[in-house]
Tab-separated table of C-alpha atoms and ligand atoms in Angstrom:
chain	number	residue	atom	x	y	z
A	1	UNK	CA	74.936	-94.263	111.325
A	2	UNK	CA	73.847	-94.077	107.917
A	3	UNK	CA	75.457	-93.419	104.836
A	4	UNK	CA	73.995	-90.885	102.227
A	5	UNK	CA	73.148	-93.684	98.757
A	6	UNK	CA	75.214	-91.502	96.604
A	7	UNK	CA	77.854	-89.767	98.452
A	8	UNK	CA	78.546	-93.224	98.972
A	9	UNK	CA	78.259	-94.224	95.997
A	10	UNK	CA	80.408	-91.213	93.943
A	11	UNK	CA	83.338	-92.567	97.034
A	12	UNK	CA	83.054	-96.474	94.720
A	13	UNK	CA	83.241	-94.562	92.180
A	14	UNK	CA	86.192	-92.727	92.509
A	15	UNK	CA	87.688	-96.230	93.339
A	16	UNK	CA	89.552	-97.473	90.104
A	17	UNK	CA	88.634	-100.744	90.400
A	18	UNK	CA	89.438	-102.243	87.269
A	19	UNK	CA	89.445	-105.957	87.025
A	20	UNK	CA	91.322	-107.402	88.545
A	21	UNK	CA	92.441	-104.400	91.810
A	22	UNK	CA	90.733	-103.317	94.470
A	23	UNK	CA	91.502	-100.073	94.154
A	24	UNK	CA	89.898	-99.056	97.094
A	25	UNK	CA	86.773	-100.167	96.648
A	26	UNK	CA	86.627	-102.671	99.587
A	27	UNK	CA	88.027	-101.056	102.481
A	28	UNK	CA	85.287	-98.709	102.341
A	29	UNK	CA	82.782	-100.774	102.405
A	30	UNK	CA	84.280	-102.185	105.502
A	31	UNK	CA	84.906	-99.147	107.431
A	32	UNK	CA	81.516	-98.784	107.067
A	33	UNK	CA	79.428	-102.397	107.774
A	34	UNK	CA	81.979	-102.529	110.953
A	35	UNK	CA	80.617	-99.518	111.548
A	36	UNK	CA	77.628	-100.496	112.079
A	37	UNK	CA	77.955	-104.387	113.716
A	38	UNK	CA	78.787	-105.938	110.599
A	39	UNK	CA	82.159	-108.371	111.326
A	40	UNK	CA	83.572	-109.027	108.309
A	41	UNK	CA	85.750	-110.838	106.404
A	42	UNK	CA	88.056	-109.502	103.887
A	43	UNK	CA	89.226	-112.877	101.751
A	44	UNK	CA	91.861	-113.846	98.810
A	45	UNK	CA	91.745	-115.802	95.977
A	46	UNK	CA	94.099	-117.218	94.027
A	47	UNK	CA	94.516	-119.020	91.267
A	48	UNK	CA	97.345	-120.557	88.897
A	49	UNK	CA	97.768	-118.538	86.010
A	50	UNK	CA	94.932	-115.851	86.823
A	51	UNK	CA	95.923	-112.674	89.407
A	52	UNK	CA	94.270	-112.783	93.036
A	53	UNK	CA	91.640	-111.190	93.043
A	54	UNK	CA	90.364	-109.568	96.632
A	55	UNK	CA	86.825	-110.466	97.776
A	56	UNK	CA	84.647	-109.450	101.246
A	57	UNK	CA	81.484	-111.220	103.222
A	58	UNK	CA	79.970	-109.450	106.308
A	59	UNK	CA	77.468	-110.988	108.020
A	60	UNK	CA	75.065	-109.425	110.916
A	61	UNK	CA	72.746	-111.215	112.825
A	62	UNK	CA	73.302	-114.725	113.931
A	63	UNK	CA	69.820	-116.285	113.315
A	64	UNK	CA	67.872	-116.738	110.445
A	65	UNK	CA	65.567	-115.706	108.476
A	66	UNK	CA	69.377	-115.270	105.892
A	67	UNK	CA	69.041	-112.479	103.663
A	68	UNK	CA	72.410	-112.156	101.423
A	69	UNK	CA	73.350	-108.876	99.364
A	70	UNK	CA	75.474	-109.876	96.913
A	71	UNK	CA	77.229	-107.419	93.736
A	72	UNK	CA	80.467	-106.723	92.786
A	73	UNK	CA	82.902	-103.700	92.395
A	74	UNK	CA	84.263	-104.981	89.880
A	75	UNK	CA	84.197	-103.148	86.837
A	76	UNK	CA	85.345	-103.449	83.152
A	77	UNK	CA	87.538	-101.067	81.839
A	78	UNK	CA	86.422	-97.945	81.177
A	79	UNK	CA	87.673	-97.716	77.043
A	80	UNK	CA	88.752	-94.576	75.602
A	81	UNK	CA	88.886	-91.860	78.661
A	82	UNK	CA	89.111	-88.223	76.495
A	83	UNK	CA	85.687	-89.302	75.084
A	84	UNK	CA	84.293	-88.706	78.471
A	85	UNK	CA	82.186	-86.281	79.281
A	86	UNK	CA	82.980	-86.198	82.968
A	87	UNK	CA	86.314	-88.724	84.192
A	88	UNK	CA	85.441	-91.743	84.419
A	89	UNK	CA	86.895	-92.126	88.098
A	90	UNK	CA	85.961	-89.050	89.097
A	91	UNK	CA	83.044	-89.439	90.501
A	92	UNK	CA	81.090	-85.756	88.495
A	93	UNK	CA	77.674	-85.066	89.625
A	94	UNK	CA	76.416	-82.596	86.790
A	95	UNK	CA	72.346	-82.011	86.414
A	96	UNK	CA	71.624	-84.525	89.126
A	97	UNK	CA	73.230	-87.301	87.748
A	98	UNK	CA	76.547	-88.824	89.250
A	99	UNK	CA	78.460	-89.956	86.028
A	100	UNK	CA	81.629	-92.703	86.557
A	101	UNK	CA	82.404	-96.141	85.437
A	102	UNK	CA	80.180	-98.449	87.668
A	103	UNK	CA	77.890	-96.599	87.811
A	104	UNK	CA	74.810	-98.921	87.077
A	105	UNK	CA	77.845	-102.243	87.205
A	106	UNK	CA	77.061	-102.055	89.493
A	107	UNK	CA	78.658	-99.648	92.220
A	108	UNK	CA	75.514	-97.887	92.350
A	109	UNK	CA	73.336	-100.770	93.434
A	110	UNK	CA	76.870	-101.478	96.571
A	111	UNK	CA	75.737	-97.938	98.203
A	112	UNK	CA	71.906	-98.478	98.029
A	113	UNK	CA	71.842	-102.042	99.823
A	114	UNK	CA	74.569	-99.937	102.327
A	115	UNK	CA	71.990	-97.438	102.941
A	116	UNK	CA	69.472	-99.781	102.923
A	117	UNK	CA	71.372	-102.019	105.452
A	118	UNK	CA	71.700	-99.377	107.660
A	119	UNK	CA	68.345	-97.457	107.684
A	120	UNK	CA	66.807	-100.635	108.143
A	121	UNK	CA	68.967	-101.599	110.752
A	122	UNK	CA	68.809	-97.770	113.015
A	123	UNK	CA	65.158	-98.592	112.621
A	124	UNK	CA	65.116	-101.871	114.274
A	125	UNK	CA	67.175	-101.268	117.331
A	126	UNK	CA	71.113	-101.683	115.340
A	127	UNK	CA	70.058	-105.558	114.476
A	128	UNK	CA	68.372	-107.509	112.261
A	129	UNK	CA	65.130	-109.969	112.948
A	130	UNK	CA	67.125	-112.787	111.550
A	131	UNK	CA	70.624	-111.251	109.532
A	132	UNK	CA	71.817	-110.035	106.697
A	133	UNK	CA	75.176	-110.575	104.656
A	134	UNK	CA	77.235	-108.260	102.298
A	135	UNK	CA	78.709	-110.345	99.933
A	136	UNK	CA	80.627	-108.557	97.869
A	137	UNK	CA	83.711	-110.174	94.892
A	138	UNK	CA	86.029	-108.049	92.459
A	139	UNK	CA	86.081	-111.351	89.838
A	140	UNK	CA	83.151	-110.287	88.005
A	141	UNK	CA	83.271	-108.681	85.256
A	142	UNK	CA	86.765	-110.965	84.555
A	143	UNK	CA	87.928	-114.674	83.315
A	144	UNK	CA	85.580	-114.702	87.783
A	145	UNK	CA	87.400	-117.339	88.467
A	146	UNK	CA	88.432	-115.706	92.229
A	147	UNK	CA	85.137	-114.161	93.265
A	148	UNK	CA	81.562	-115.469	93.944
A	149	UNK	CA	82.401	-119.619	92.506
A	150	UNK	CA	85.215	-118.948	95.948
A	151	UNK	CA	83.923	-116.950	98.777
A	152	UNK	CA	80.783	-119.139	98.476
A	153	UNK	CA	82.549	-121.820	98.721
A	154	UNK	CA	84.421	-120.406	101.855
A	155	UNK	CA	81.332	-118.984	102.953
A	156	UNK	CA	79.392	-122.112	102.751
A	157	UNK	CA	82.439	-123.881	104.015
A	158	UNK	CA	82.318	-121.574	107.653
A	159	UNK	CA	79.064	-122.851	108.006
A	160	UNK	CA	76.814	-119.805	106.850
A	161	UNK	CA	73.779	-120.726	105.041
A	162	UNK	CA	72.073	-118.500	103.237
A	163	UNK	CA	67.845	-119.025	102.754
A	164	UNK	CA	67.563	-115.900	99.788
A	165	UNK	CA	69.770	-112.954	97.683
A	166	UNK	CA	69.200	-110.330	95.932
A	167	UNK	CA	71.968	-109.194	93.760
A	168	UNK	CA	71.891	-105.922	92.609
A	169	UNK	CA	73.651	-106.330	89.196
A	170	UNK	CA	70.795	-103.997	86.880
A	171	UNK	CA	68.355	-105.057	84.875
A	172	UNK	CA	65.653	-102.312	84.243
A	173	UNK	CA	65.588	-101.651	80.800
A	174	UNK	CA	64.710	-98.347	80.948
A	175	UNK	CA	63.542	-97.352	83.564
A	176	UNK	CA	63.693	-98.346	87.445
A	177	UNK	CA	60.683	-100.820	88.763
A	178	UNK	CA	60.842	-101.763	84.764
A	179	UNK	CA	62.366	-105.636	85.161
A	180	UNK	CA	63.296	-108.665	88.409
A	181	UNK	CA	65.797	-111.150	86.896
A	182	UNK	CA	64.574	-114.395	88.375
A	183	UNK	CA	66.830	-116.241	86.323
A	184	UNK	CA	68.482	-116.543	83.370
A	185	UNK	CA	69.697	-118.822	80.621
A	186	UNK	CA	72.935	-121.263	80.483
A	187	UNK	CA	75.619	-120.557	78.464
A	188	UNK	CA	77.338	-123.398	76.428
A	189	UNK	CA	80.006	-122.989	73.704
A	190	UNK	CA	81.561	-125.449	71.237
A	191	UNK	CA	83.470	-125.905	68.107
A	192	UNK	CA	82.985	-127.732	64.747
A	193	UNK	CA	85.639	-129.317	63.266
A	194	UNK	CA	85.572	-131.297	60.376
A	195	UNK	CA	89.007	-132.521	58.748
A	196	UNK	CA	89.608	-132.613	54.939
A	197	UNK	CA	91.943	-134.176	52.688
A	198	UNK	CA	94.507	-131.094	51.690
A	199	UNK	CA	95.282	-130.482	47.981
A	200	UNK	CA	95.692	-129.387	44.665
A	201	UNK	CA	92.222	-126.837	43.881
A	202	UNK	CA	92.705	-127.565	40.848
A	203	UNK	CA	93.204	-131.186	41.616
A	204	UNK	CA	89.401	-131.796	43.541
A	205	UNK	CA	88.929	-134.906	42.758
A	206	UNK	CA	92.713	-135.476	44.666
A	207	UNK	CA	91.560	-134.096	47.586
A	208	UNK	CA	88.184	-134.010	50.402
A	209	UNK	CA	86.952	-130.658	50.790
A	210	UNK	CA	85.917	-130.136	54.069
A	211	UNK	CA	84.522	-127.120	53.547
A	212	UNK	CA	82.026	-128.381	51.679
A	213	UNK	CA	80.590	-130.259	54.200
A	214	UNK	CA	80.928	-127.398	57.271
A	215	UNK	CA	78.560	-126.059	55.421
A	216	UNK	CA	76.139	-128.580	55.256
A	217	UNK	CA	76.342	-129.287	58.855
A	218	UNK	CA	76.256	-125.493	60.230
A	219	UNK	CA	73.658	-125.418	57.691
A	220	UNK	CA	71.660	-128.319	60.070
A	221	UNK	CA	72.535	-127.147	62.883
A	222	UNK	CA	71.244	-123.971	62.256
A	223	UNK	CA	68.175	-125.427	60.443
A	224	UNK	CA	65.373	-125.516	63.165
A	225	UNK	CA	64.965	-123.974	66.881
A	226	UNK	CA	66.174	-125.664	69.136
A	227	UNK	CA	62.794	-125.672	71.195
A	228	UNK	CA	59.703	-123.465	71.794
A	229	UNK	CA	60.857	-122.196	75.162
A	230	UNK	CA	59.237	-122.722	78.242
A	231	UNK	CA	56.732	-120.392	80.721
A	232	UNK	CA	60.224	-118.231	82.141
A	233	UNK	CA	62.355	-118.629	78.761
A	234	UNK	CA	62.487	-117.377	75.666
A	235	UNK	CA	63.347	-120.718	72.688
A	236	UNK	CA	67.588	-121.678	73.416
A	237	UNK	CA	69.287	-120.545	70.381
A	238	UNK	CA	72.650	-121.188	68.831
A	239	UNK	CA	74.435	-118.698	67.349
A	240	UNK	CA	78.090	-119.788	64.667
A	241	UNK	CA	80.640	-116.788	65.433
A	242	UNK	CA	83.599	-117.730	64.646
A	243	UNK	CA	84.289	-119.475	60.806
A	244	UNK	CA	88.302	-120.297	59.737
A	245	UNK	CA	90.016	-122.406	57.749
A	246	UNK	CA	93.043	-120.664	57.851
A	247	UNK	CA	94.084	-121.048	54.092
A	248	UNK	CA	96.481	-117.694	52.648
A	249	UNK	CA	97.276	-119.616	49.765
A	250	UNK	CA	94.725	-119.027	46.938
A	251	UNK	CA	95.421	-122.346	44.809
A	252	UNK	CA	94.819	-125.190	47.817
A	253	UNK	CA	92.567	-126.912	49.289
A	254	UNK	CA	92.679	-126.673	53.572
A	255	UNK	CA	93.454	-129.673	55.279
A	256	UNK	CA	91.024	-128.756	58.442
A	257	UNK	CA	87.985	-126.688	58.638
A	258	UNK	CA	86.541	-125.046	61.922
A	259	UNK	CA	83.168	-122.801	63.001
A	260	UNK	CA	82.383	-122.397	66.809
A	261	UNK	CA	79.574	-121.224	68.192
A	262	UNK	CA	77.959	-120.744	71.437
A	263	UNK	CA	74.569	-121.709	72.735
A	264	UNK	CA	71.587	-119.748	75.263
A	265	UNK	CA	69.734	-121.733	76.555
A	266	UNK	CA	66.691	-122.717	78.598
A	267	UNK	CA	65.157	-125.351	81.223
A	268	UNK	CA	64.272	-126.969	78.652
A	269	UNK	CA	67.422	-128.278	77.831
A	270	UNK	CA	70.642	-129.221	79.731
A	271	UNK	CA	74.343	-128.831	78.389
A	272	UNK	CA	73.986	-133.455	78.174
A	273	UNK	CA	70.571	-132.512	75.916
A	274	UNK	CA	71.664	-129.677	73.621
A	275	UNK	CA	75.400	-131.242	73.208
A	276	UNK	CA	73.137	-134.840	72.783
A	277	UNK	CA	71.546	-132.550	70.212
A	278	UNK	CA	73.644	-130.920	68.113
A	279	UNK	CA	75.729	-134.111	67.684
A	280	UNK	CA	72.702	-135.918	65.990
A	281	UNK	CA	72.444	-132.848	64.052
A	282	UNK	CA	76.012	-132.766	63.097
A	283	UNK	CA	76.203	-136.424	62.018
A	284	UNK	CA	72.626	-136.780	59.784
A	285	UNK	CA	74.426	-133.938	57.965
A	286	UNK	CA	77.396	-135.076	57.819
A	287	UNK	CA	76.347	-138.312	55.774
A	288	UNK	CA	78.680	-140.680	57.059
A	289	UNK	CA	81.756	-138.139	56.655
A	290	UNK	CA	84.326	-137.498	58.957
A	291	UNK	CA	83.543	-134.539	62.499
A	292	UNK	CA	84.232	-133.763	64.978
A	293	UNK	CA	82.584	-130.855	67.969
A	294	UNK	CA	85.067	-129.857	70.983
A	295	UNK	CA	82.269	-128.243	73.626
A	296	UNK	CA	83.761	-125.980	76.786
A	297	UNK	CA	83.394	-126.615	80.053
A	298	UNK	CA	80.182	-124.428	80.787
A	299	UNK	CA	80.158	-122.686	84.387
A	300	UNK	CA	76.408	-121.483	82.676
A	301	UNK	CA	73.650	-123.686	83.674
A	302	UNK	CA	70.510	-122.033	83.488
A	303	UNK	CA	68.582	-121.490	86.908
A	304	UNK	CA	64.675	-120.472	86.985
A	305	UNK	CA	64.282	-118.904	90.442
A	306	UNK	CA	60.481	-119.850	91.442
A	307	UNK	CA	57.899	-117.353	91.120
A	308	UNK	CA	56.156	-117.405	95.332
A	309	UNK	CA	56.588	-115.519	97.958
A	310	UNK	CA	59.915	-113.814	97.903
A	311	UNK	CA	59.297	-112.335	94.528
A	312	UNK	CA	55.994	-111.598	95.299
A	313	UNK	CA	57.954	-109.038	98.083
A	314	UNK	CA	61.171	-108.167	96.008
A	315	UNK	CA	58.057	-107.474	92.862
A	316	UNK	CA	55.647	-105.228	95.644
A	317	UNK	CA	58.377	-103.637	97.363
A	318	UNK	CA	59.735	-102.219	93.772
A	319	UNK	CA	55.556	-100.926	92.998
A	320	UNK	CA	55.438	-99.003	96.494
A	321	UNK	CA	57.976	-97.669	95.398
A	322	UNK	CA	58.348	-96.361	91.560
A	323	UNK	CA	54.340	-96.916	91.552
A	324	UNK	CA	54.945	-99.949	88.705
A	325	UNK	CA	55.060	-103.387	87.971
A	326	UNK	CA	58.443	-105.689	86.493
A	327	UNK	CA	58.774	-108.233	84.717
A	328	UNK	CA	59.815	-111.507	85.514
A	329	UNK	CA	62.325	-111.568	82.829
A	330	UNK	CA	65.157	-114.641	82.662
A	331	UNK	CA	66.228	-112.373	79.839
A	332	UNK	CA	70.556	-111.114	78.688
A	333	UNK	CA	73.322	-112.847	79.666
A	334	UNK	CA	75.265	-114.682	82.306
A	335	UNK	CA	75.256	-113.724	85.818
A	336	UNK	CA	76.996	-113.708	89.449
A	337	UNK	CA	73.347	-115.725	90.416
A	338	UNK	CA	74.160	-118.315	88.279
A	339	UNK	CA	76.980	-119.425	91.391
A	340	UNK	CA	74.604	-117.897	94.395
A	341	UNK	CA	71.457	-120.513	92.901
A	342	UNK	CA	73.286	-124.040	93.550
A	343	UNK	CA	73.161	-122.276	97.466
A	344	UNK	CA	68.917	-120.827	97.368
A	345	UNK	CA	67.459	-118.348	95.771
A	346	UNK	CA	68.362	-115.599	93.799
A	347	UNK	CA	66.672	-112.692	92.627
A	348	UNK	CA	68.265	-110.140	90.303
A	349	UNK	CA	67.462	-106.346	91.155
A	350	UNK	CA	69.269	-103.139	90.549
A	351	UNK	CA	69.471	-100.073	88.331
A	352	UNK	CA	69.306	-99.159	85.276
A	353	UNK	CA	71.429	-100.636	82.287
A	354	UNK	CA	71.357	-98.804	78.931
A	355	UNK	CA	74.420	-97.165	79.150
A	356	UNK	CA	76.602	-99.795	81.471
A	357	UNK	CA	80.006	-100.669	80.319
A	358	UNK	CA	79.392	-98.004	78.196
A	359	UNK	CA	80.979	-93.911	77.479
A	360	UNK	CA	79.049	-91.849	80.450
A	361	UNK	CA	78.535	-94.749	82.273
A	362	UNK	CA	75.743	-92.442	84.420
A	363	UNK	CA	73.001	-92.564	87.317
A	364	UNK	CA	70.221	-90.479	87.731
A	365	UNK	CA	70.507	-89.246	91.646
A	366	UNK	CA	67.427	-90.233	91.858
A	367	UNK	CA	67.164	-93.968	90.831
A	368	UNK	CA	69.145	-94.162	93.315
A	369	UNK	CA	67.184	-92.374	96.381
A	370	UNK	CA	64.166	-94.523	95.463
A	371	UNK	CA	66.258	-97.752	95.002
A	372	UNK	CA	67.449	-97.901	98.420
A	373	UNK	CA	63.894	-96.567	99.730
A	374	UNK	CA	63.295	-100.445	98.069
A	375	UNK	CA	65.593	-102.344	99.010
A	376	UNK	CA	65.171	-100.955	103.121
A	377	UNK	CA	60.722	-102.202	101.959
A	378	UNK	CA	62.261	-105.167	101.028
A	379	UNK	CA	64.236	-105.654	103.738
A	380	UNK	CA	61.652	-103.756	106.667
A	381	UNK	CA	59.164	-106.471	104.839
A	382	UNK	CA	61.991	-109.787	105.291
A	383	UNK	CA	62.058	-109.005	109.022
A	384	UNK	CA	58.675	-107.893	109.528
B	1	ZN	ZN1	77.677	-106.505	87.070
């Protein structure tokens, strides 16, 4: 049994699986994997206030080593469909390029993983020398509460143990083989709140303008780098994203000022150390004045899959197919790898990311063939 990665990617692109809708995508995957001998589970998760989301877990083999191929079939909305050269859910091919929402992020990579796994199994009597699993969520592009995080917990409760994972996010900036992600920065959101005393703008002595103090505190928080970076990470960074007093008048000193910020942090920090650092800087600048910081709960901690045998195996497979030695990077936003890393080492490698989430998202057919060859080599080496 085999599937053609281009045909299967095309079939997946024709499923309108904008988060939280399954759109038929998981059903297609289920059919193929079940046909190849995987035991397939479709699992729906719920959360008060959020949409139910369907997920899929499939495994073949009963022993170790256990390699998990992870991904998501949900996609971001297409935006203005009239601006697409080819309809975002038509799966059109033109000049060797497959168009559609999810082409690179990341239905294309899922098709490649499926094709590679089936080829590997067919070449090895239908059974892996260990276990292969597919962990596919429908809740990655949304709020990600009914997806990978719960699917991993569900699998662990069934006694599933994973040795390594490859997540198929599009990791290459320009060409296949550019970049493997071996970790991700953490992300933390906070709001700085400075209370004041409201009053007439012509009588500032009778008021206490919080804008003066919030400006000083913000400047102090931003004045120095948070760290100098580390072996595998850029320096941590804080960006203010909004500054508000909500004041619609011209003659009232406001009662309160707020500034929201996000921090992307590396492995020199934890959430606790960052909070302590920012609060210390703010306190010094506030000089006894009132302020507080409200921190949002974050499930995006920094992590690093240390370079070693598994990373080397993946890099070698990429180099053999593309002729390029991929950079080992921790750049970019967060991904579901932040949840997977609590269960097993995870690296991310997929297609070229220059059109992800954009109008005319697309993938070259030759990249689908090459990525399938890379995944196939990874499987062959892993289960050698
Ligand atoms: Zn993605």
